[in-house]
PDB file of C-alpha atoms in Angstrom:
ATOM      1  CA  GLY O1498       0.408   2.827  -6.483  1.00  0.00           C
ATOM      2  CA  ALA O1499      -1.703   2.619  -3.395  1.00  0.00           C
ATOM      3  CA  VAL O1500      -0.022   1.233  -0.309  1.00  0.00           C
ATOM      4  CA  VAL O1501      -1.566  -0.272   2.763  1.00  0.00           C
ATOM      5  CA  SER O1502       0.634  -0.767   5.826  1.00  0.00           C
ATOM      6  CA  GLN O1503      -0.306  -3.428   8.307  1.00  0.00           C
ATOM      7  CA  HIS O1504       1.320  -3.879  11.708  1.00  0.00           C
ATOM      8  CA  PRO O1505       2.532  -5.950  13.369  1.00  0.00           C
ATOM      9  CA  SER O1506       3.608  -8.486  10.694  1.00  0.00           C
ATOM     10  CA  TRP O1507       3.728 -11.161  13.339  1.00  0.00           C
ATOM     11  CA  VAL O1508       2.843 -11.441  16.999  1.00  0.00           C
ATOM     12  CA  ILE O1509       2.857 -14.149  19.679  1.00  0.00           C
ATOM     13  CA  CYS O1510       0.631 -13.680  22.659  1.00  0.00           C
ATOM     14  CA  LYS O1511      -0.531 -15.665  25.689  1.00  0.00           C
ATOM     15  CA  SER O1512      -3.966 -17.057  25.981  1.00  0.00           C
ATOM     16  CA  GLY O1513      -6.426 -14.590  27.442  1.00  0.00           C
ATOM     17  CA  THR O1514      -4.554 -11.454  26.374  1.00  0.00           C
ATOM     18  CA  SER O1515      -5.612  -9.029  23.657  1.00  0.00           C
ATOM     19  CA  VAL O1516      -3.808  -8.112  20.474  1.00  0.00           C
ATOM     20  CA  LYS O1517      -4.314  -5.029  18.293  1.00  0.00           C
ATOM     21  CA  ILE O1518      -3.549  -5.040  14.581  1.00  0.00           C
ATOM     22  CA  GLU O1519      -3.355  -1.832  12.613  1.00  0.00           C
ATOM     23  CA  CYS O1520      -4.201  -1.219   8.965  1.00  0.00           C
ATOM     24  CA  ARG O1521      -3.216   2.084   7.553  1.00  0.00           C
ATOM     25  CA  SER O1522      -3.566   3.500   4.019  1.00  0.00           C
ATOM     26  CA  LEU O1523      -0.485   5.497   3.325  1.00  0.00           C
ATOM     27  CA  ASP O1524      -1.264   7.553   0.250  1.00  0.00           C
ATOM     28  CA  PHE O1525      -4.982   7.408  -0.220  1.00  0.00           C
ATOM     29  CA  GLN O1526      -8.219   7.752   1.763  1.00  0.00           C
ATOM     30  CA  ALA O1527     -10.111   4.587   2.420  1.00  0.00           C
ATOM     31  CA  THR O1528     -13.795   4.823   3.276  1.00  0.00           C
ATOM     32  CA  THR O1529     -14.022   1.070   3.559  1.00  0.00           C
ATOM     33  CA  MET O1530     -11.596  -1.484   4.934  1.00  0.00           C
ATOM     34  CA  PHE O1531     -12.089  -5.167   5.029  1.00  0.00           C
ATOM     35  CA  TRP O1532     -10.648  -7.653   7.531  1.00  0.00           C
ATOM     36  CA  TYR O1533      -9.885 -11.199   6.420  1.00  0.00           C
ATOM     37  CA  ARG O1534      -8.723 -14.269   8.245  1.00  0.00           C
ATOM     38  CA  GLN O1535      -6.801 -17.089   6.531  1.00  0.00           C
ATOM     39  CA  PHE O1536      -6.137 -20.391   8.109  1.00  0.00           C
ATOM     40  CA  PRO O1537      -3.311 -22.562   6.759  1.00  0.00           C
ATOM     41  CA  LYS O1538      -3.997 -23.894   3.274  1.00  0.00           C
ATOM     42  CA  GLN O1539      -7.326 -22.142   3.107  1.00  0.00           C
ATOM     43  CA  SER O1540      -8.742 -19.156   1.286  1.00  0.00           C
ATOM     44  CA  LEU O1541      -9.257 -15.676   2.687  1.00  0.00           C
ATOM     45  CA  MET O1542     -12.491 -15.478   4.650  1.00  0.00           C
ATOM     46  CA  LEU O1543     -14.043 -12.101   5.202  1.00  0.00           C
ATOM     47  CA  MET O1544     -14.548 -11.286   8.884  1.00  0.00           C
ATOM     48  CA  ALA O1545     -15.937  -7.799   8.823  1.00  0.00           C
ATOM     49  CA  THR O1546     -16.325  -4.620   6.810  1.00  0.00           C
ATOM     50  CA  SER O1547     -15.490  -1.392   8.494  1.00  0.00           C
ATOM     51  CA  ASN O1548     -16.656   2.031   7.287  1.00  0.00           C
ATOM     52  CA  GLU O1549     -15.093   5.176   8.526  1.00  0.00           C
ATOM     53  CA  GLY O1550     -17.081   6.668  11.359  1.00  0.00           C
ATOM     54  CA  SER O1551     -19.618   3.926  11.696  1.00  0.00           C
ATOM     55  CA  LYS O1552     -19.890   0.530  13.253  1.00  0.00           C
ATOM     56  CA  ALA O1553     -18.387  -2.501  11.476  1.00  0.00           C
ATOM     57  CA  THR O1554     -20.458  -5.051   9.734  1.00  0.00           C
ATOM     58  CA  TYR O1555     -19.600  -8.593  10.800  1.00  0.00           C
ATOM     59  CA  GLU O1556     -19.942 -11.695   8.727  1.00  0.00           C
ATOM     60  CA  GLN O1557     -22.043 -14.516  10.093  1.00  0.00           C
ATOM     61  CA  GLY O1558     -20.253 -16.539  12.714  1.00  0.00           C
ATOM     62  CA  VAL O1559     -17.738 -13.804  13.625  1.00  0.00           C
ATOM     63  CA  GLU O1560     -18.096 -12.573  17.229  1.00  0.00           C
ATOM     64  CA  LYS O1561     -18.155  -8.783  17.280  1.00  0.00           C
ATOM     65  CA  ASP O1562     -17.281  -8.658  20.955  1.00  0.00           C
ATOM     66  CA  LYS O1563     -14.236 -10.736  20.406  1.00  0.00           C
ATOM     67  CA  PHE O1564     -13.003  -9.067  17.227  1.00  0.00           C
ATOM     68  CA  LEU O1565     -13.272  -5.344  17.884  1.00  0.00           C
ATOM     69  CA  ILE O1566     -12.915  -3.130  14.809  1.00  0.00           C
ATOM     70  CA  ASN O1567     -12.419   0.589  14.877  1.00  0.00           C
ATOM     71  CA  HIS O1568     -12.236   2.765  11.792  1.00  0.00           C
ATOM     72  CA  ALA O1569     -11.770   6.208  13.306  1.00  0.00           C
ATOM     73  CA  SER O1570     -10.257   7.949  10.300  1.00  0.00           C
ATOM     74  CA  LEU O1571     -10.092   7.604   6.508  1.00  0.00           C
ATOM     75  CA  THR O1572      -6.591   6.131   6.808  1.00  0.00           C
ATOM     76  CA  LEU O1573      -6.695   3.854   9.810  1.00  0.00           C
ATOM     77  CA  SER O1574      -8.638   0.764  10.912  1.00  0.00           C
ATOM     78  CA  THR O1575      -7.706  -1.422  13.819  1.00  0.00           C
ATOM     79  CA  LEU O1576      -8.669  -4.971  14.685  1.00  0.00           C
ATOM     80  CA  THR O1577      -8.387  -6.041  18.290  1.00  0.00           C
ATOM     81  CA  VAL O1578      -8.585  -9.734  19.104  1.00  0.00           C
ATOM     82  CA  THR O1579      -9.755  -9.833  22.694  1.00  0.00           C
ATOM     83  CA  SER O1580      -9.151 -12.726  25.131  1.00  0.00           C
ATOM     84  CA  ALA O1581      -7.209 -14.563  22.449  1.00  0.00           C
ATOM     85  CA  HIS O1582      -7.242 -18.382  22.416  1.00  0.00           C
ATOM     86  CA  PRO O1583      -5.018 -20.804  20.428  1.00  0.00           C
ATOM     87  CA  GLU O1584      -7.830 -21.309  17.883  1.00  0.00           C
ATOM     88  CA  ASP O1585      -7.529 -17.628  17.017  1.00  0.00           C
ATOM     89  CA  SER O1586      -4.053 -18.222  15.700  1.00  0.00           C
ATOM     90  CA  SER O1587      -4.253 -17.340  12.007  1.00  0.00           C
ATOM     91  CA  PHE O1588      -3.126 -14.953   9.341  1.00  0.00           C
ATOM     92  CA  TYR O1589      -5.097 -11.749   9.417  1.00  0.00           C
ATOM     93  CA  ILE O1590      -5.142  -9.456   6.367  1.00  0.00           C
ATOM     94  CA  CYS O1591      -6.753  -6.161   5.812  1.00  0.00           C
ATOM     95  CA  SER O1592      -7.635  -4.510   2.528  1.00  0.00           C
ATOM     96  CA  ALA O1593      -8.633  -0.990   1.811  1.00  0.00           C
ATOM     97  CA  ARG O1594     -10.693   0.528  -0.940  1.00  0.00           C
ATOM     98  CA  GLU O1595      -9.931   3.981  -2.240  1.00  0.00           C
ATOM     99  CA  VAL O1596     -12.626   6.645  -1.853  1.00  0.00           C
ATOM    100  CA  ALA O1597     -12.709   7.359  -5.577  1.00  0.00           C
ATOM    101  CA  ALA O1598     -12.326   3.816  -6.867  1.00  0.00           C
ATOM    102  CA  ALA O1599     -14.979   1.178  -7.312  1.00  0.00           C
ATOM    103  CA  TYR O1600     -12.489  -1.634  -7.614  1.00  0.00           C
ATOM    104  CA  GLY O1601      -9.275  -0.218  -6.185  1.00  0.00           C
ATOM    105  CA  TYR O1602      -8.597  -2.690  -3.431  1.00  0.00           C
ATOM    106  CA  THR O1603      -5.210  -2.879  -1.845  1.00  0.00           C
ATOM    107  CA  PHE O1604      -4.154  -5.575   0.638  1.00  0.00           C
ATOM    108  CA  GLY O1605      -2.021  -5.050   3.708  1.00  0.00           C
ATOM    109  CA  SER O1606       0.977  -7.290   4.276  1.00  0.00           C
ATOM    110  CA  GLY O1607      -0.832  -9.444   6.807  1.00  0.00           C
ATOM    111  CA  THR O1608      -0.349 -10.313  10.444  1.00  0.00           C
ATOM    112  CA  ARG O1609       0.473 -13.794  11.618  1.00  0.00           C
ATOM    113  CA  LEU O1610      -1.002 -14.230  15.100  1.00  0.00           C
ATOM    114  CA  THR O1611       0.084 -17.099  17.255  1.00  0.00           C
ATOM    115  CA  VAL O1612      -1.655 -17.600  20.593  1.00  0.00           C
ATOM    116  CA  VAL O1613       0.194 -19.865  23.035  1.00  0.00           C
TER     117      VAL O1613
ATOM    118  CA  GLY F 858     -24.921 -14.119  -1.879  1.00  0.00           C
ATOM    119  CA  GLU F 859     -22.078 -14.760  -4.247  1.00  0.00           C
ATOM    120  CA  ASN F 860     -20.409 -18.150  -4.244  1.00  0.00           C
ATOM    121  CA  VAL F 861     -17.093 -18.808  -6.077  1.00  0.00           C
ATOM    122  CA  GLU F 862     -15.772 -22.224  -6.898  1.00  0.00           C
ATOM    123  CA  GLN F 863     -12.336 -22.894  -8.208  1.00  0.00           C
ATOM    124  CA  HIS F 864     -10.656 -25.896  -9.805  1.00  0.00           C
ATOM    125  CA  PRO F 865      -8.361 -27.661  -9.509  1.00  0.00           C
ATOM    126  CA  SER F 866      -7.298 -27.337  -5.900  1.00  0.00           C
ATOM    127  CA  THR F 867      -3.770 -28.398  -6.753  1.00  0.00           C
ATOM    128  CA  LEU F 868      -1.923 -28.302 -10.068  1.00  0.00           C
ATOM    129  CA  SER F 869       1.509 -29.540 -11.000  1.00  0.00           C
ATOM    130  CA  VAL F 870       3.046 -28.735 -14.358  1.00  0.00           C
ATOM    131  CA  GLN F 871       6.481 -29.049 -15.923  1.00  0.00           C
ATOM    132  CA  GLU F 872       8.466 -25.840 -16.441  1.00  0.00           C
ATOM    133  CA  GLY F 873       7.560 -24.385 -19.786  1.00  0.00           C
ATOM    134  CA  ASP F 874       4.098 -25.972 -19.958  1.00  0.00           C
ATOM    135  CA  SER F 875       0.859 -24.064 -19.614  1.00  0.00           C
ATOM    136  CA  ALA F 876      -1.387 -23.933 -16.569  1.00  0.00           C
ATOM    137  CA  VAL F 877      -5.119 -23.305 -16.537  1.00  0.00           C
ATOM    138  CA  ILE F 878      -7.248 -22.543 -13.444  1.00  0.00           C
ATOM    139  CA  LYS F 879     -11.032 -22.263 -13.719  1.00  0.00           C
ATOM    140  CA  CYS F 880     -13.568 -20.474 -11.590  1.00  0.00           C
ATOM    141  CA  THR F 881     -17.314 -20.268 -11.576  1.00  0.00           C
ATOM    142  CA  TYR F 882     -19.535 -17.749  -9.877  1.00  0.00           C
ATOM    143  CA  SER F 883     -23.132 -17.722  -8.952  1.00  0.00           C
ATOM    144  CA  ASP F 884     -24.256 -14.106  -8.944  1.00  0.00           C
ATOM    145  CA  SER F 885     -24.896 -12.758 -12.408  1.00  0.00           C
ATOM    146  CA  ALA F 886     -24.608  -9.197 -11.007  1.00  0.00           C
ATOM    147  CA  SER F 887     -20.878  -9.657 -10.373  1.00  0.00           C
ATOM    148  CA  ASN F 888     -18.933  -7.576 -12.813  1.00  0.00           C
ATOM    149  CA  TYR F 889     -15.274  -7.651 -11.777  1.00  0.00           C
ATOM    150  CA  PHE F 890     -13.040 -10.667 -11.580  1.00  0.00           C
ATOM    151  CA  PRO F 891      -9.519 -10.339 -10.259  1.00  0.00           C
ATOM    152  CA  TRP F 892      -6.889 -13.032  -9.870  1.00  0.00           C
ATOM    153  CA  TYR F 893      -4.424 -13.028  -7.002  1.00  0.00           C
ATOM    154  CA  LYS F 894      -1.162 -14.791  -6.476  1.00  0.00           C
ATOM    155  CA  GLN F 895      -0.169 -15.564  -2.888  1.00  0.00           C
ATOM    156  CA  GLU F 896       3.215 -16.833  -1.806  1.00  0.00           C
ATOM    157  CA  LEU F 897       3.612 -18.490   1.513  1.00  0.00           C
ATOM    158  CA  GLY F 898       3.138 -16.035   4.401  1.00  0.00           C
ATOM    159  CA  LYS F 899       2.691 -13.039   2.126  1.00  0.00           C
ATOM    160  CA  ARG F 900      -0.187 -10.868   1.055  1.00  0.00           C
ATOM    161  CA  PRO F 901      -2.182 -11.696  -2.037  1.00  0.00           C
ATOM    162  CA  GLN F 902      -0.895  -9.842  -5.108  1.00  0.00           C
ATOM    163  CA  LEU F 903      -3.170  -8.833  -7.948  1.00  0.00           C
ATOM    164  CA  ILE F 904      -1.801 -10.314 -11.176  1.00  0.00           C
ATOM    165  CA  ILE F 905      -4.614  -9.644 -13.663  1.00  0.00           C
ATOM    166  CA  ASP F 906      -8.255  -8.718 -13.625  1.00  0.00           C
ATOM    167  CA  ILE F 907     -11.141  -8.544 -16.026  1.00  0.00           C
ATOM    168  CA  ARG F 908     -14.434  -6.702 -16.099  1.00  0.00           C
ATOM    169  CA  SER F 909     -17.693  -8.015 -17.338  1.00  0.00           C
ATOM    170  CA  ASN F 910     -17.682  -5.967 -20.532  1.00  0.00           C
ATOM    171  CA  VAL F 911     -14.554  -7.740 -21.759  1.00  0.00           C
ATOM    172  CA  GLY F 912     -14.172 -11.411 -22.842  1.00  0.00           C
ATOM    173  CA  GLU F 913     -10.379 -11.763 -22.684  1.00  0.00           C
ATOM    174  CA  LYS F 914      -7.409  -9.915 -21.349  1.00  0.00           C
ATOM    175  CA  LYS F 915      -3.724 -10.696 -21.680  1.00  0.00           C
ATOM    176  CA  ASP F 916      -0.608  -9.510 -19.958  1.00  0.00           C
ATOM    177  CA  GLN F 917       2.567 -11.183 -21.232  1.00  0.00           C
ATOM    178  CA  ARG F 918       2.434 -14.802 -20.075  1.00  0.00           C
ATOM    179  CA  ILE F 919      -0.843 -14.407 -18.227  1.00  0.00           C
ATOM    180  CA  ALA F 920      -4.344 -14.246 -19.675  1.00  0.00           C
ATOM    181  CA  VAL F 921      -7.844 -14.313 -18.324  1.00  0.00           C
ATOM    182  CA  THR F 922     -11.011 -15.247 -20.183  1.00  0.00           C
ATOM    183  CA  LEU F 923     -14.561 -14.616 -19.118  1.00  0.00           C
ATOM    184  CA  ASN F 924     -17.785 -16.302 -20.204  1.00  0.00           C
ATOM    185  CA  LYS F 925     -20.675 -14.268 -18.706  1.00  0.00           C
ATOM    186  CA  THR F 926     -23.310 -16.556 -19.998  1.00  0.00           C
ATOM    187  CA  ALA F 927     -21.818 -19.626 -18.307  1.00  0.00           C
ATOM    188  CA  LYS F 928     -20.607 -17.590 -15.381  1.00  0.00           C
ATOM    189  CA  HIS F 929     -17.097 -18.805 -15.469  1.00  0.00           C
ATOM    190  CA  PHE F 930     -13.665 -17.323 -15.933  1.00  0.00           C
ATOM    191  CA  SER F 931     -10.222 -18.847 -16.255  1.00  0.00           C
ATOM    192  CA  LEU F 932      -6.594 -17.950 -15.685  1.00  0.00           C
ATOM    193  CA  HIS F 933      -4.081 -19.109 -18.255  1.00  0.00           C
ATOM    194  CA  ILE F 934      -0.307 -19.030 -17.602  1.00  0.00           C
ATOM    195  CA  THR F 935       1.931 -19.964 -20.526  1.00  0.00           C
ATOM    196  CA  GLU F 936       5.586 -20.870 -20.458  1.00  0.00           C
ATOM    197  CA  THR F 937       5.444 -21.531 -16.733  1.00  0.00           C
ATOM    198  CA  GLN F 938       8.488 -20.865 -14.578  1.00  0.00           C
ATOM    199  CA  PRO F 939       9.428 -22.137 -11.087  1.00  0.00           C
ATOM    200  CA  GLU F 940       8.702 -18.626  -9.674  1.00  0.00           C
ATOM    201  CA  ASP F 941       5.098 -19.057 -10.770  1.00  0.00           C
ATOM    202  CA  SER F 942       4.700 -21.616  -8.014  1.00  0.00           C
ATOM    203  CA  ALA F 943       2.198 -20.194  -5.508  1.00  0.00           C
ATOM    204  CA  VAL F 944      -1.406 -20.291  -4.458  1.00  0.00           C
ATOM    205  CA  TYR F 945      -3.760 -18.541  -6.859  1.00  0.00           C
ATOM    206  CA  PHE F 946      -7.100 -17.161  -5.831  1.00  0.00           C
ATOM    207  CA  CYS F 947      -9.918 -15.990  -8.123  1.00  0.00           C
ATOM    208  CA  ALA F 948     -12.538 -13.616  -6.847  1.00  0.00           C
ATOM    209  CA  ALA F 949     -15.795 -12.110  -8.004  1.00  0.00           C
ATOM    210  CA  ILE F 950     -17.306  -8.862  -6.960  1.00  0.00           C
ATOM    211  CA  MET F 951     -20.089  -6.472  -7.622  1.00  0.00           C
ATOM    212  CA  ARG F 952     -19.360  -2.777  -7.752  1.00  0.00           C
ATOM    213  CA  GLY F 953     -18.953  -1.366  -4.274  1.00  0.00           C
ATOM    214  CA  GLN F 954     -19.221  -4.755  -2.519  1.00  0.00           C
ATOM    215  CA  ASN F 955     -16.506  -6.952  -0.933  1.00  0.00           C
ATOM    216  CA  PHE F 956     -14.620  -9.699  -2.663  1.00  0.00           C
ATOM    217  CA  VAL F 957     -15.732 -13.252  -2.538  1.00  0.00           C
ATOM    218  CA  PHE F 958     -12.678 -15.457  -3.024  1.00  0.00           C
ATOM    219  CA  GLY F 959     -12.430 -18.895  -4.468  1.00  0.00           C
ATOM    220  CA  PRO F 960     -10.859 -21.631  -2.294  1.00  0.00           C
ATOM    221  CA  GLY F 961      -7.490 -21.329  -4.102  1.00  0.00           C
ATOM    222  CA  THR F 962      -5.269 -23.428  -6.383  1.00  0.00           C
ATOM    223  CA  ARG F 963      -1.828 -24.507  -5.322  1.00  0.00           C
ATOM    224  CA  LEU F 964       0.344 -24.462  -8.410  1.00  0.00           C
ATOM    225  CA  SER F 965       3.674 -26.200  -8.514  1.00  0.00           C
ATOM    226  CA  VAL F 966       5.992 -25.693 -11.458  1.00  0.00           C
ATOM    227  CA  LEU F 967       8.489 -28.511 -11.597  1.00  0.00           C
ATOM    228  CA  PRO F 968      11.920 -27.735 -12.994  1.00  0.00           C
TER     229      PRO F 968
END
């Protein structure tokens, strides 16, 4: 089946620094990738939708200058949390949709970010 | 936009009993309804899904029912086991759009 690799699985960083998270589809092409954030004991909240070769679409309340998304190829999307603060600590998960599938979504393994 | 509600938020059952989780959605254009199981610190795993042209789907101990008229769908787990303990999320989606997840149900199966 389709596999999405997400790295790193966990990261601890200092306040004010930036962190990059990678989401890579290993055996399929993904025209669209989604980035979610999940706080403890809460549901997955969509942050942004990235389409290969174009600018990401951000959900209301998500700062595009803080959460930089790049989807430069059909197999790779990156999320960069800039100037991280403790309140950015969360579980970040990507999902990718296959080019040929209307409903073929596959989730990455997630990244637990802790900002100290 | 789509809004998905899910009940109950927590559910405890004895091992061997059945568990039922219910979700409602608001957008009648939604036509795909997956259910995900998420264990602590791990990614959501698709356990079963149903499309709007089907009323019921079953896979061993897991079944999902859909009532399009009422805009609700339910997850049924029979003969529950301790390893079924997790958080379960329902979701609704229109073709080509992103998922809208329910708030989740924390299921505890007591031995």
